[in-house]
Short mmCIF file of C-alpha atoms in Angstrom, two decimals:
data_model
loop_
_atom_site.label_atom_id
_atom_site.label_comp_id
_atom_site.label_asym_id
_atom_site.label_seq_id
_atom_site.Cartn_x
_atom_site.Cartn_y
_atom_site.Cartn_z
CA UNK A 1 42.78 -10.67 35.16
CA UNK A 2 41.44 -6.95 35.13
CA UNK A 3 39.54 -5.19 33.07
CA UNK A 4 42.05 -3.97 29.52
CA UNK A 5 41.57 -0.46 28.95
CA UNK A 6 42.80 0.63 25.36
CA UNK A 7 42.62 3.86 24.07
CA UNK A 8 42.18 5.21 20.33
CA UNK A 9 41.68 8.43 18.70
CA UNK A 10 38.08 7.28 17.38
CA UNK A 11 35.45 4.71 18.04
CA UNK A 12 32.85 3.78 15.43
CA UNK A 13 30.43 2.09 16.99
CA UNK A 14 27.94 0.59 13.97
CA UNK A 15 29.00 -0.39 10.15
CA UNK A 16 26.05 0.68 8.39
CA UNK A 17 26.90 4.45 7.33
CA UNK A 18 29.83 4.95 10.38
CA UNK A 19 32.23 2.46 8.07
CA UNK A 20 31.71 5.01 5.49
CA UNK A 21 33.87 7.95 7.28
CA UNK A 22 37.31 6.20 8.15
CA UNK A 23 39.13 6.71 4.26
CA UNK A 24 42.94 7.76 3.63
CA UNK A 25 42.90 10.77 5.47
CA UNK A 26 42.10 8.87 8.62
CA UNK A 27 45.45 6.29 7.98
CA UNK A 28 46.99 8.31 10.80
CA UNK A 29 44.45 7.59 13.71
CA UNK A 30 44.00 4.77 16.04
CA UNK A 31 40.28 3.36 15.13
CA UNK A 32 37.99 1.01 16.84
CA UNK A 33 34.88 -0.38 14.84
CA UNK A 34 32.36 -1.61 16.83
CA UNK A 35 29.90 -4.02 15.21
CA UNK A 36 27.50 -6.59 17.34
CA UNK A 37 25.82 -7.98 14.40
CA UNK A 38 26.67 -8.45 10.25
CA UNK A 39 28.99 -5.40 8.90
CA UNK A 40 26.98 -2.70 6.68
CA UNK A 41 24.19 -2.61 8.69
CA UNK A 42 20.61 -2.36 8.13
CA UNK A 43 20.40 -0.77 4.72
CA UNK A 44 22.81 -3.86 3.19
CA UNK A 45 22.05 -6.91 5.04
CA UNK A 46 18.20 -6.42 5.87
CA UNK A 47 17.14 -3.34 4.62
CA UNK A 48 16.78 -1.20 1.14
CA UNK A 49 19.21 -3.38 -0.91
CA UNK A 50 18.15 -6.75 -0.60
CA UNK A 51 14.47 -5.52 -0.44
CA UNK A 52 14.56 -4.12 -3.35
CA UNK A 53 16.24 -7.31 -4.85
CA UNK A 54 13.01 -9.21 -3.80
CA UNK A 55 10.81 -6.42 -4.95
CA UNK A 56 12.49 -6.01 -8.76
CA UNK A 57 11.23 -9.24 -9.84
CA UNK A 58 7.65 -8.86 -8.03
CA UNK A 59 7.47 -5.78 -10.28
CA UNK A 60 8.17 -7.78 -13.30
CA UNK A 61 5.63 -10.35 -12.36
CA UNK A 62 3.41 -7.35 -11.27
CA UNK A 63 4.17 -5.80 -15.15
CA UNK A 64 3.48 -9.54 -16.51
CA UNK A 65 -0.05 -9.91 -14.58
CA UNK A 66 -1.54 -6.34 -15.23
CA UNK A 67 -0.21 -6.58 -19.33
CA UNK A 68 -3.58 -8.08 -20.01
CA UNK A 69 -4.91 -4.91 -20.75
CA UNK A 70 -2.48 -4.12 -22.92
CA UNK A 71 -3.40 -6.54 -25.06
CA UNK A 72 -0.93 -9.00 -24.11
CA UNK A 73 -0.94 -12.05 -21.74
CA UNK A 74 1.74 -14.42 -20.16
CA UNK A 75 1.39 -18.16 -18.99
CA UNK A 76 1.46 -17.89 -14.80
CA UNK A 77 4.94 -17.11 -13.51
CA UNK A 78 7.03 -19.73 -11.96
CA UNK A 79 8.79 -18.93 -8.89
CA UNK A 80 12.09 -20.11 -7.94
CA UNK A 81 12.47 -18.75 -4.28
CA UNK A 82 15.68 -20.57 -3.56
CA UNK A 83 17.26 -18.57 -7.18
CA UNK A 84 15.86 -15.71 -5.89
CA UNK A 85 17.58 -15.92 -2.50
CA UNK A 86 21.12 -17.03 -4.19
CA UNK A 87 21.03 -14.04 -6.39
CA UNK A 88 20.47 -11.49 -3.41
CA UNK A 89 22.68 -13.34 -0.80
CA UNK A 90 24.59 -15.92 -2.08
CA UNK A 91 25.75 -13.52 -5.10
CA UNK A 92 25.63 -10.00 -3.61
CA UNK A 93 24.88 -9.04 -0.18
CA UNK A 94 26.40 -11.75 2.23
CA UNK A 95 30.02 -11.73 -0.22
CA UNK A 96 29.60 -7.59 0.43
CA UNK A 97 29.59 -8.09 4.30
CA UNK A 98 31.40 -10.32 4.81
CA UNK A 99 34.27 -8.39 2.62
CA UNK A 100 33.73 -5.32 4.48
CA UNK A 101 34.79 -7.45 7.65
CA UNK A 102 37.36 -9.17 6.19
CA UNK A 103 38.29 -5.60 4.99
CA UNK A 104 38.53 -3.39 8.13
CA UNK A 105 40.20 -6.77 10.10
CA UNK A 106 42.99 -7.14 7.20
CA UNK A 107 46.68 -6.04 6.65
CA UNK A 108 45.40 -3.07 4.21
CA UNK A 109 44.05 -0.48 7.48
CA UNK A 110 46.41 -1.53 9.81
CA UNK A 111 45.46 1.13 12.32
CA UNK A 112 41.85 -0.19 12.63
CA UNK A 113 41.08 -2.93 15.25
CA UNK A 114 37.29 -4.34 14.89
CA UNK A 115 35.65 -5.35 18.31
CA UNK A 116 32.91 -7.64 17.64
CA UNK A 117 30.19 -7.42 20.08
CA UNK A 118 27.39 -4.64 21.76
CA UNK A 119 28.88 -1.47 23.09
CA UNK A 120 27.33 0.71 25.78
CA UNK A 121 28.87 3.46 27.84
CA UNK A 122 30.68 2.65 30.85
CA UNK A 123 32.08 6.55 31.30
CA UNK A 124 32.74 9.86 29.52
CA UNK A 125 33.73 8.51 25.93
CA UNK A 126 34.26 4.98 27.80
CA UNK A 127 32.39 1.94 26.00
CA UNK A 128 32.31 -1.37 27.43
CA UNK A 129 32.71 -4.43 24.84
CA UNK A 130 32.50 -7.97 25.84
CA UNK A 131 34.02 -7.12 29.29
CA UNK A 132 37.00 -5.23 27.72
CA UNK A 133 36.57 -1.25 27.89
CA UNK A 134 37.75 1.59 25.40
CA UNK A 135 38.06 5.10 25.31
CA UNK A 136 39.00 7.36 22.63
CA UNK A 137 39.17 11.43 22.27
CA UNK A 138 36.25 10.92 19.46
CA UNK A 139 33.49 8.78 19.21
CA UNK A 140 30.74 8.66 16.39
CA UNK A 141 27.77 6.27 17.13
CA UNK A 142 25.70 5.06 14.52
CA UNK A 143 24.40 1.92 16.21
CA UNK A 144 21.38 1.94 14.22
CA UNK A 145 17.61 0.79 14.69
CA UNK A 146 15.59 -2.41 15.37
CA UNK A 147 11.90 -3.51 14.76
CA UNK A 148 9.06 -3.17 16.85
CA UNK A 149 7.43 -6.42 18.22
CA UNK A 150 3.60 -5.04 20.28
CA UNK A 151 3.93 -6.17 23.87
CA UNK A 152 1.37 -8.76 23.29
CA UNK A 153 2.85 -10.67 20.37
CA UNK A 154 6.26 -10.61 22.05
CA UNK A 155 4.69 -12.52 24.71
CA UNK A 156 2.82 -15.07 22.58
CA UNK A 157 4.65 -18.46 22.02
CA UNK A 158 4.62 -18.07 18.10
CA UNK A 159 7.78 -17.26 16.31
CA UNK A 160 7.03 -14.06 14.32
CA UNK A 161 9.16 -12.60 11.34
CA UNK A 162 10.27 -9.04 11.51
CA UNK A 163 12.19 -7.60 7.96
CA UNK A 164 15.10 -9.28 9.35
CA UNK A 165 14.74 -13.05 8.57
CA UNK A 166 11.44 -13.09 6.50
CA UNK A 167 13.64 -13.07 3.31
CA UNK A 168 15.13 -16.36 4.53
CA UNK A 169 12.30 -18.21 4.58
CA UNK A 170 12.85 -21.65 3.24
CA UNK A 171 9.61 -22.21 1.08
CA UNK A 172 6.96 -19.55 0.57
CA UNK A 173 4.05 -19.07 3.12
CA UNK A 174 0.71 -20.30 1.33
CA UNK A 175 -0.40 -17.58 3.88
CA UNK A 176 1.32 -14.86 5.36
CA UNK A 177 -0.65 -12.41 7.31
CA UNK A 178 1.19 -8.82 8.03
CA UNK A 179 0.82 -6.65 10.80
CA UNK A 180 1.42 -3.29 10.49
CA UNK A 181 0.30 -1.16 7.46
CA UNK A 182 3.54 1.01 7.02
CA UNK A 183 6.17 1.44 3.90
CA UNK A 184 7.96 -1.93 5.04
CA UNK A 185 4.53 -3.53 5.62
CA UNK A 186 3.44 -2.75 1.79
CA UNK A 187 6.77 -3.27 0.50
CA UNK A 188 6.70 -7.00 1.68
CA UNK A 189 2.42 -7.13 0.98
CA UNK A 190 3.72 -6.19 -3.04
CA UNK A 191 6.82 -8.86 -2.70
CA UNK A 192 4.84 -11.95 -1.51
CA UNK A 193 1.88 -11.44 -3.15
CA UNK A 194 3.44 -11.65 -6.69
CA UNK A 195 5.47 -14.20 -5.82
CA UNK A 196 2.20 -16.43 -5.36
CA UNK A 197 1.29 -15.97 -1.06
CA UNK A 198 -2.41 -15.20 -0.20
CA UNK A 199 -1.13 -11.86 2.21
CA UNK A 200 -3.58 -10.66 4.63
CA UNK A 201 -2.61 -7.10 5.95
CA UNK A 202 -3.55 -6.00 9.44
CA UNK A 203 -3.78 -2.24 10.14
CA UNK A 204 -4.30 -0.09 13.09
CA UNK A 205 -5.72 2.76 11.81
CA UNK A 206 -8.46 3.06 8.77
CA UNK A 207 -5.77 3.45 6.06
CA UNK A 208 -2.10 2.12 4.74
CA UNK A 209 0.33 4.45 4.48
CA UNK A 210 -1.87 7.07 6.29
CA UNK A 211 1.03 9.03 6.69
CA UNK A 212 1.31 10.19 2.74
CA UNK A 213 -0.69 12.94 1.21
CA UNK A 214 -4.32 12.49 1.00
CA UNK A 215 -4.57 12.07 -2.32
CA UNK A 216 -2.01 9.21 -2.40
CA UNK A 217 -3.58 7.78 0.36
CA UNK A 218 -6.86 7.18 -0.85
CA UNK A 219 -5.42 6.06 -4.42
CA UNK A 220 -3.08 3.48 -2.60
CA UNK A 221 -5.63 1.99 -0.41
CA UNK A 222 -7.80 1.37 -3.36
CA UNK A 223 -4.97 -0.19 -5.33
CA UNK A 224 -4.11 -2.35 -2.32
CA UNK A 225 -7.88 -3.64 -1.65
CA UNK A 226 -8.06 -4.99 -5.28
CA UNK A 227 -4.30 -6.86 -4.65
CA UNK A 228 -5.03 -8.28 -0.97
CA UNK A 229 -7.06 -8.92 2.16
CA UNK A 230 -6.98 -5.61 4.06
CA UNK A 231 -8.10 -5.51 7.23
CA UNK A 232 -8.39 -1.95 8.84
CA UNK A 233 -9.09 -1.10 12.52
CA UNK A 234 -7.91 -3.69 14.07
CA UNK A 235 -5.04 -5.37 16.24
CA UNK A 236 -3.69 -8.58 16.78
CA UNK A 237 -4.99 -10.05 20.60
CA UNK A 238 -3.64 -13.33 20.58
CA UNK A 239 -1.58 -15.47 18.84
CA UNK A 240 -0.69 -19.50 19.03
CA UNK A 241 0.27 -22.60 17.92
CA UNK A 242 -3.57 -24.38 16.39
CA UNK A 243 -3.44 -28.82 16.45
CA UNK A 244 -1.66 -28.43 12.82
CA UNK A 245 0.94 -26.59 13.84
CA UNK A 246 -0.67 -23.23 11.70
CA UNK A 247 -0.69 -20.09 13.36
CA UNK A 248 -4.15 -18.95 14.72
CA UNK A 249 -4.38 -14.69 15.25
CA UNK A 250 -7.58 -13.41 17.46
CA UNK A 251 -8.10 -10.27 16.32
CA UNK A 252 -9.69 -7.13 18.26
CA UNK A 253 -12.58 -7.46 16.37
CA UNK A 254 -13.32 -11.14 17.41
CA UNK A 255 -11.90 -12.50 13.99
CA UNK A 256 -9.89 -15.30 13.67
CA UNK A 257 -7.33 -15.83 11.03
CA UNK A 258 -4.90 -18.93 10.36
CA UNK A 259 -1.59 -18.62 8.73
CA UNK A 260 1.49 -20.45 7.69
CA UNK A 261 3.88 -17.56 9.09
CA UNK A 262 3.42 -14.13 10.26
CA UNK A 263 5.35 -10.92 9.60
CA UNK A 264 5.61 -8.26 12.30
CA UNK A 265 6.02 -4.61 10.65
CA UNK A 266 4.44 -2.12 13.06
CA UNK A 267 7.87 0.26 12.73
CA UNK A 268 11.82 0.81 13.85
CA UNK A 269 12.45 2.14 16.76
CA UNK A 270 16.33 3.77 17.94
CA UNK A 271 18.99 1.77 19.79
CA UNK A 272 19.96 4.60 21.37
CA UNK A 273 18.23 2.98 24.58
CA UNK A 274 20.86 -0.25 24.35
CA UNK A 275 23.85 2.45 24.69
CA UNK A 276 23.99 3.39 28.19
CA UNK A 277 23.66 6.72 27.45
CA UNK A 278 23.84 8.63 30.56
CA UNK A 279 26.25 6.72 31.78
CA UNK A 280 28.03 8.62 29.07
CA UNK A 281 26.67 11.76 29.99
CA UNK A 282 24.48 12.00 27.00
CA UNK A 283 20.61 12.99 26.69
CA UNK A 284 17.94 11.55 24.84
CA UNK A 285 15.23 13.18 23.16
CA UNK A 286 12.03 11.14 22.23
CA UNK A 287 14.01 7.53 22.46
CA UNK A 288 16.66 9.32 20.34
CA UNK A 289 20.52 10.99 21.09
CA UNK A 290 20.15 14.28 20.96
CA UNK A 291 22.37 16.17 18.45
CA UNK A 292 22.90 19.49 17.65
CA UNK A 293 23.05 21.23 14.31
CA UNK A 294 26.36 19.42 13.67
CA UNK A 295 25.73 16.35 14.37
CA UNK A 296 27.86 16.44 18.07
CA UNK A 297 25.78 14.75 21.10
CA UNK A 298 24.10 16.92 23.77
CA UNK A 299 24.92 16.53 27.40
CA UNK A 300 27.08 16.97 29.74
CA UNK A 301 29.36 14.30 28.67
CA UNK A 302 29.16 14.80 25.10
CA UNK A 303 32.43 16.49 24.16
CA UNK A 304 33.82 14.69 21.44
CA UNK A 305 30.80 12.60 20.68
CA UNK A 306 28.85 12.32 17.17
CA UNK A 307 25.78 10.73 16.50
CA UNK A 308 24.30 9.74 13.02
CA UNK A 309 21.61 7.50 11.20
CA UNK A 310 18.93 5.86 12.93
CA UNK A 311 20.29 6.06 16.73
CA UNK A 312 19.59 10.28 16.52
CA UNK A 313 17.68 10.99 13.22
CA UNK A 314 13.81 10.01 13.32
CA UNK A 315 14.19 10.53 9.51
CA UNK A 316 15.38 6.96 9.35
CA UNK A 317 16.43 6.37 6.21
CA UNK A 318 20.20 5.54 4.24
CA UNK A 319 20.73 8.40 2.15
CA UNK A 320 19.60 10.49 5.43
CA UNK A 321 22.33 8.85 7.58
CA UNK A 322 24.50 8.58 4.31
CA UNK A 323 24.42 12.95 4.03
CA UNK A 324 25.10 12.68 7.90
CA UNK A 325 28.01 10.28 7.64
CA UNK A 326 29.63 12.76 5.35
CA UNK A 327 29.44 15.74 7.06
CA UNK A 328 30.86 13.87 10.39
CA UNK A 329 33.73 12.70 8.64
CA UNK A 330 34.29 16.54 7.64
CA UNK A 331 33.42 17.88 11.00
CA UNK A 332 36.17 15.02 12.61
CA UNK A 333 38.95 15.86 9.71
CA UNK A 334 38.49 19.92 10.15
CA UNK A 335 37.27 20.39 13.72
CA UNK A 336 37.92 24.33 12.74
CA UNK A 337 35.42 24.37 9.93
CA UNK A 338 32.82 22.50 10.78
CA UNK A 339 30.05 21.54 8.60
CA UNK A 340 26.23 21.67 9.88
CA UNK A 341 24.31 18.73 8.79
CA UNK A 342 22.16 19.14 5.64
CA UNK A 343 18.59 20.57 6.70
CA UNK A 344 17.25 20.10 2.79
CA UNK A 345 13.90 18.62 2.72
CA UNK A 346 14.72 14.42 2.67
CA UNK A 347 12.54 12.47 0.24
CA UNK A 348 11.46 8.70 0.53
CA UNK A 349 9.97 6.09 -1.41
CA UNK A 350 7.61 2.83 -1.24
CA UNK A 351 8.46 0.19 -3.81
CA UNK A 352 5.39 -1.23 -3.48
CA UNK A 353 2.62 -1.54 -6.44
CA UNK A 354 1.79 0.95 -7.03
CA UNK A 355 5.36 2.82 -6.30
CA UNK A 356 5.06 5.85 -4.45
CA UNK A 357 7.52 8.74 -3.48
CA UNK A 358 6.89 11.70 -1.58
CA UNK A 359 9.33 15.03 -0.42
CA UNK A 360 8.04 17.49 1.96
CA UNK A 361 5.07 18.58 3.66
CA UNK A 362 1.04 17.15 2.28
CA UNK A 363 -1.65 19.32 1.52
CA UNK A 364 -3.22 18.40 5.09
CA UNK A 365 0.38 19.25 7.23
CA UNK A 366 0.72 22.82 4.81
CA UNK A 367 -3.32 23.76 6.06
CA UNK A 368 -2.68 23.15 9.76
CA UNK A 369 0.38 25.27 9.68
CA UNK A 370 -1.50 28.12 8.35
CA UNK A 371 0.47 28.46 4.83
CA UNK A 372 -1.17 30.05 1.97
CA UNK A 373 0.10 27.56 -0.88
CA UNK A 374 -1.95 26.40 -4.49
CA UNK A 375 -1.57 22.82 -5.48
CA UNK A 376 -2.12 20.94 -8.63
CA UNK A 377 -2.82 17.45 -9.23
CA UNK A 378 -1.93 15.91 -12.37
CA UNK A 379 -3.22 12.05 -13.89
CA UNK A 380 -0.24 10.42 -15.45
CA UNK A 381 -2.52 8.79 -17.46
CA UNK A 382 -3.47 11.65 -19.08
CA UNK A 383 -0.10 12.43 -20.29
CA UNK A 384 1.28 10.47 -23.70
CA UNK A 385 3.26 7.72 -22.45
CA UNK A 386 0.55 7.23 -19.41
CA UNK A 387 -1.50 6.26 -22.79
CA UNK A 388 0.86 3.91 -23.88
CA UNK A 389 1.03 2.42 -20.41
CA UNK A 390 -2.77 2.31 -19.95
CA UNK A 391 -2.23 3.87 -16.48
CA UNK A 392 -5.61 4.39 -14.41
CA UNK A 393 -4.33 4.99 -10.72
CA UNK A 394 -1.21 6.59 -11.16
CA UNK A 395 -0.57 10.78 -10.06
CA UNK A 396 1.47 13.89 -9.73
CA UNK A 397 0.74 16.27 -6.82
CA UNK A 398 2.51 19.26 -6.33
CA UNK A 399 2.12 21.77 -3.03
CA UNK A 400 3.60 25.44 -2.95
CA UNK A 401 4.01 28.23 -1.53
CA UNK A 402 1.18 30.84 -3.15
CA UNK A 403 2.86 33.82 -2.94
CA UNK A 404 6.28 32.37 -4.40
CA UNK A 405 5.48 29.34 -6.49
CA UNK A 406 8.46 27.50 -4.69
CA UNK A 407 7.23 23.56 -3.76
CA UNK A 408 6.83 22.81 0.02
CA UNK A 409 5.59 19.69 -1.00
CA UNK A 410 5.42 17.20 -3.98
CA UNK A 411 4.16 13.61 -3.95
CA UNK A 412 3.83 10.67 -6.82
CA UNK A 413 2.05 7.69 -7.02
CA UNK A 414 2.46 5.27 -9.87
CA UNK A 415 5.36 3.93 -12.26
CA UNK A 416 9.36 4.81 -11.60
CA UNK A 417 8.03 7.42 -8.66
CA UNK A 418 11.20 7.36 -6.96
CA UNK A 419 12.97 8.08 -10.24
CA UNK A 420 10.27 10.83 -11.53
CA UNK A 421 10.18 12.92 -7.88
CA UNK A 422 14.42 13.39 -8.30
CA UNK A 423 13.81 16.64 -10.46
CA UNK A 424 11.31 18.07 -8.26
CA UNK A 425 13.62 17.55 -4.93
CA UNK A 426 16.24 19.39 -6.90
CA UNK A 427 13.68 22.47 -6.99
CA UNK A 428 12.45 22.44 -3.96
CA UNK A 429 15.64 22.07 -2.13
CA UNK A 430 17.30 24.82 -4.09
CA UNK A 431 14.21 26.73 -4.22
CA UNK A 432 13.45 27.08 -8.17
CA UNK A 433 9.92 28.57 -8.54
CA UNK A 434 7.75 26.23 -10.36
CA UNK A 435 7.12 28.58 -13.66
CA UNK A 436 11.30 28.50 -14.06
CA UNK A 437 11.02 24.85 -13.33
CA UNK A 438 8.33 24.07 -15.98
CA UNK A 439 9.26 26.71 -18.68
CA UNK A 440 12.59 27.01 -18.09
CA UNK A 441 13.91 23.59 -19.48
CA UNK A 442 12.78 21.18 -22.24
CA UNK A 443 11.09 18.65 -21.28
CA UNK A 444 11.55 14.99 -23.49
CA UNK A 445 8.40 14.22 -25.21
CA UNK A 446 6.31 11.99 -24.52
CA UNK A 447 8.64 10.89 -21.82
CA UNK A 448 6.49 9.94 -18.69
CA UNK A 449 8.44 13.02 -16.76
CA UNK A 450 5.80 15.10 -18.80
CA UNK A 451 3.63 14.25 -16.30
CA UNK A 452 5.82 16.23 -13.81
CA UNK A 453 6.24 19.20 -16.18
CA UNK A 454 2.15 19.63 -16.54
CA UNK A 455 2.20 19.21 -12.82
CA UNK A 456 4.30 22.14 -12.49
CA UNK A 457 1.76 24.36 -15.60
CA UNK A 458 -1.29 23.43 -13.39
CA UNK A 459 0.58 24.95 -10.08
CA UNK A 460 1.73 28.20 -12.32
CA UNK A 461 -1.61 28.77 -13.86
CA UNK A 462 -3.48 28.09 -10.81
#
């Protein structure tokens, strides 16, 4: 039997934000979905959603522990990790996939076919899937990213956990040792640790989250001393199996470590290399496909091709590929007014303890590029309800543009930062000058978002 060759108007390959763009006004197009593992991606099955399912009731045990000087103190939490696990899969995220399947495979999008399997490029807008090839005049790829596994743990004979499966676990670790020191690394560090693990973190470099603003970064790594066993500057060398089945990790420094299961963490990196690209006649830039400003491929088989999320953005995170998703769907519905991608500044969070959120460039980055800018730094506890809270670690930092007094930068460490940075990525990416921003609007007193507002007075008066 030869090789079936079927042809559609689009191909989706990935159900993560791609599942997003075929609605109504697609119902007269010929679709293929292309999905080789669970539908709705990373984000929904192993990602922000049920991570943040774990990390909710961390927080509340975190909130419980640290009440004590408040006045106030609770009996030792008992942990029910096989509750916890129904509630986030059982209840919520394994019904939602498996729906979204049953979904895009049922009577109610009857021009849809789903090909389950890996898809790589065979030819010009030609993927290969499980032996059967299809071609189609569009095709949007948002295949996604995987985790990072170092070349020398890979090799070692010790099953490792990656953000993929370590939520599965049957019983909690009595040890868990994590290596890498990055926003997924913490995340799971904050998770574990309340739950009742000993965590031993393992980074690289002399800091976690080295990558925030200074300020943040020395306030974090403080917090994260007092909560577990950091170890900085070093790698893992070798890993195996010790007479009691334990894990043993030789360290760079000479160290030796034993553990009941270890979590890998060291980063994502683009499946653009599992597509075949230039077979497709598409280029990669730094491991990624290369778009342009609309989100089309580059090269010299990229007519017709689109590229979103993870696979082209090294921004990887959802509501990134979420803002790309939508303006693909736009750009495939109205080929004559085409949409670039949105270019405002993209913030991010760690819901870790203590929370942290950050949108544009640090203090450091703004100096090396040579911009004249003021900053301000502001101590929520030094605002009202940072009283109430007893808050000690917890900040505001602000960085703008002198001559204008529009943000280039603004960063938050400490309770509900993902929620308290929303009204400063508003002004920066609409470019509201900070004395508008602070003066301009009441502010609810003595509402922790005070601590924003006096963020914003310090950068005016400074």
């Amino acid at each position: 039997m030869g090789i079936q060759r079927t042809h559609y108007d689009l191909i989706i390959v990935g159900t993560g934000s791609g599942n997003s763009i075929p609605d109504a006004r697609f119902d007269d197009k010929s679709i293929a979905i292309v999905e080789e593992g669970r539908f709705g991606g990373t984000c929904l099955n192993v990602g922000c959603i049920p991570t943040k399912m774990f990390v909710y009731p961390a927080e509340v045990i975190a909130q419980a522990q640290d009440a004590t000087r408040l006045g106030v103190t609770f009996a030792d939490p008992t942990v029910d990790l096989a509750e916890i696990q129904r509630r986030v899969f059982a209840a919520k995220i394994d019904p939602i996939a498996a729906g979204g399947e049953a979904y895009r495979r049922g009577d109610e999008t009857p021009n849809i076919d789903v090909y389950g399997g890996h898809a790589h490029f065979v030819g010009e807008r030609t993927l290969e899937v499980n032996g059967t090839e299809i071609t189609a005049d569009q095709i949007v790829l948002a295949a996604g990213s995987r985790p990072v596994i170092p070349a020398q743990i890979a090799a070692s004979p010790v099953t490792v956990r990656t953000n993929e499966d370590i939520m599965r676990l049957d019983k909690l670790p009595e040890h868990l040792v994590i290596v890498g020191a990055g926003y997924i690394a913490m995340e799971f560090a904050h998770v574990f640790s309340r739950l009742g693990c000993r965590v031993t973190v393992l980074a690289r470099s002399a800091a976690a989250l080295r990558h925030l603003d200074d300020e943040l970064v020395e306030r974090f790594n403080r917090a994260a001393r007092a909560q577990w066993d950091m170890r900085y500057g070093v790698e893992v060398a070798e890993l195996a199996y010790d007479a009691n089945g334990k894990i043993q990790l030789t360290l760079s420094d000479a160290s030796v470590l034993s553990a009941d299961e270890v979590l890998v963490a060291t980063g994502r990196v683009s499946n653009a290399d599992r597509l075949n690209a230039a077979a497709g006649g598409l280029e990669l830039a730094e491991g990624r496909l290369k778009v342009d400003a609309y989100g089309r491929c580059v090269g010299p088989g990229a007519s017709g091709v689109w590229a979103l999320g993870d696979v082209s953005n090294p921004v990887m995170l959802k509501h990134a590929a979420n803002a790309q998703a939508r303006v693909i769907q736009h750009n495939l519905l109205y080929p004559d007014q085409p949409r670039p991608l949105l270019t405002a500044p993209v913030p991010a969070a760690v819901f870790t303890h203590p929370q942290i959120a950050s949108v544009g460039l640090t203090e450091r980055e703004a100096r090396a590029q040579g911009l004249e800018i003021v900053t301000a730094v502001q101590e929520i506890g030094d605002v009202a309800y940072g009283w109430a809270m007893d808050e000690k670690l917890g900040v505001v930092k602000l960085v703008a543009d002198k001559a204008t007094s529009v943000l280039i930068g603004a960063h938050i460490l400490g309770p509900d930062a993902a929620t308290l940075i929303q009204p400063l990525v508003t002004a920066m990416s609409f470019g509201i000058a900070m004395d508008s921003f602070a003066r301009g609007q009441y502010w609810i007193h003595p509402a922790l978002t005070e601590a924003v507002e006096n963020a914003a007075l310090k950068l005016c008066e400074g």
